[in-house]
Amino acid sequence: MVYHEFAHKLDMLDGAADGTPPLADRDQLAEWVAVCSREFLRLRRLAEKGHKTFLDAYGAKNEAEFFAVATEAFFDRPHALLGHAPDLYNILSAYYRQDPAGRVNRACPVKE
Ligand SMILES: [Zn+2]
């Protein structure tokens, strides 16, 4: 929930709650839009059909909520997100400059 609200605040830094926070450059923006549009539409398709979704189905409401629920998954369930949607994980990893899936791995070296 904290991550969810945090994502909305970041999103609105550029004045628009549209699921796209201010990004470093045009390349990052182009990749962001491509990946988020695809994953947003995938989530919306599944949610409309009443299927179980990996991301919170609330994210199908609009792009701003999509970014918020994707951010929640990124920090709360990083391994699962990486497995489910690696492109989405990677753009969030680049944006937040964090690699929570890698960090959890390093914290548990004997888990095998
Ligand atoms: Zn929200």
CSV table of C-alpha atoms in Angstrom, one decimal, residues 1-79:
chain,number,residue,atom,x,y,z
A,1,MET,CA,0.0,0.0,0.0
A,2,VAL,CA,2.9,2.4,0.8
A,3,TYR,CA,4.5,1.5,-2.6
A,4,HIS,CA,1.2,2.0,-4.3
A,5,GLU,CA,0.8,5.6,-3.0
A,6,PHE,CA,4.5,6.3,-3.6
A,7,ALA,CA,4.1,5.3,-7.3
A,8,HIS,CA,1.2,7.7,-7.7
A,9,LYS,CA,3.3,10.5,-6.3
A,10,LEU,CA,6.2,9.7,-8.6
A,11,ASP,CA,3.7,9.5,-11.5
A,12,MET,CA,2.4,12.9,-10.8
A,13,LEU,CA,5.8,14.6,-10.7
A,14,ASP,CA,5.3,15.6,-14.3
A,15,GLY,CA,1.9,16.9,-13.6
A,16,ALA,CA,-0.1,14.1,-15.2
A,17,ALA,CA,-1.3,10.9,-13.5
A,18,ASP,CA,-0.9,8.8,-16.6
A,19,GLY,CA,1.2,5.9,-15.4
A,20,THR,CA,4.4,7.4,-16.8
A,21,PRO,CA,6.7,9.2,-14.3
A,22,PRO,CA,9.4,11.6,-15.5
A,23,LEU,CA,12.0,9.4,-17.3
A,24,ALA,CA,15.7,9.9,-18.1
A,25,ASP,CA,15.5,10.1,-21.9
A,26,ARG,CA,13.5,9.3,-25.0
A,27,ASP,CA,14.8,5.8,-25.2
A,28,GLN,CA,13.7,5.0,-21.7
A,29,LEU,CA,10.3,6.6,-22.4
A,30,ALA,CA,9.8,4.7,-25.6
A,31,GLU,CA,10.6,1.4,-23.9
A,32,TRP,CA,8.5,2.3,-20.9
A,33,VAL,CA,5.4,3.1,-23.1
A,34,ALA,CA,5.9,-0.1,-25.2
A,35,VAL,CA,6.2,-2.4,-22.2
A,36,CYS,CA,3.6,-0.8,-20.0
A,37,SER,CA,1.0,-0.6,-22.8
A,38,ARG,CA,1.4,-4.2,-23.7
A,39,GLU,CA,1.3,-5.4,-20.1
A,40,PHE,CA,-1.6,-3.1,-19.2
A,41,LEU,CA,-3.7,-4.5,-22.1
A,42,ARG,CA,-2.8,-8.0,-21.1
A,43,LEU,CA,-4.0,-7.4,-17.6
A,44,ARG,CA,-7.1,-5.7,-18.8
A,45,ARG,CA,-8.0,-8.5,-21.2
A,46,LEU,CA,-7.6,-11.1,-18.4
A,47,ALA,CA,-9.5,-9.0,-15.8
A,48,GLU,CA,-12.4,-8.4,-18.2
A,49,LYS,CA,-12.7,-12.2,-18.7
A,50,GLY,CA,-12.7,-12.7,-15.0
A,51,HIS,CA,-9.4,-14.6,-15.1
A,52,LYS,CA,-7.1,-14.7,-12.1
A,53,THR,CA,-4.3,-12.2,-12.7
A,54,PHE,CA,-0.8,-12.0,-11.4
A,55,LEU,CA,-0.9,-8.2,-11.0
A,56,ASP,CA,-3.8,-6.9,-8.9
A,57,ALA,CA,-6.7,-6.6,-11.3
A,58,TYR,CA,-7.3,-3.1,-10.0
A,59,GLY,CA,-4.4,-2.1,-12.2
A,60,ALA,CA,-6.6,-2.7,-15.2
A,61,LYS,CA,-8.6,0.4,-14.3
A,62,ASN,CA,-6.2,2.8,-16.0
A,63,GLU,CA,-2.5,3.3,-16.7
A,64,ALA,CA,-1.9,5.2,-13.5
A,65,GLU,CA,-3.3,2.3,-11.4
A,66,PHE,CA,-1.3,-0.1,-13.5
A,67,PHE,CA,1.9,1.6,-12.6
A,68,ALA,CA,0.9,1.6,-9.0
A,69,VAL,CA,0.1,-2.1,-8.8
A,70,ALA,CA,3.2,-3.0,-10.9
A,71,THR,CA,5.3,-1.0,-8.4
A,72,GLU,CA,3.7,-2.9,-5.5
A,73,ALA,CA,4.6,-6.2,-7.2
A,74,PHE,CA,8.1,-5.1,-8.0
A,75,PHE,CA,8.9,-4.4,-4.4
A,76,ASP,CA,6.7,-7.0,-2.7
A,77,ARG,CA,7.1,-10.0,-5.1
A,78,PRO,CA,10.1,-9.3,-7.2
A,79,HIS,CA,11.0,-12.9,-8.1
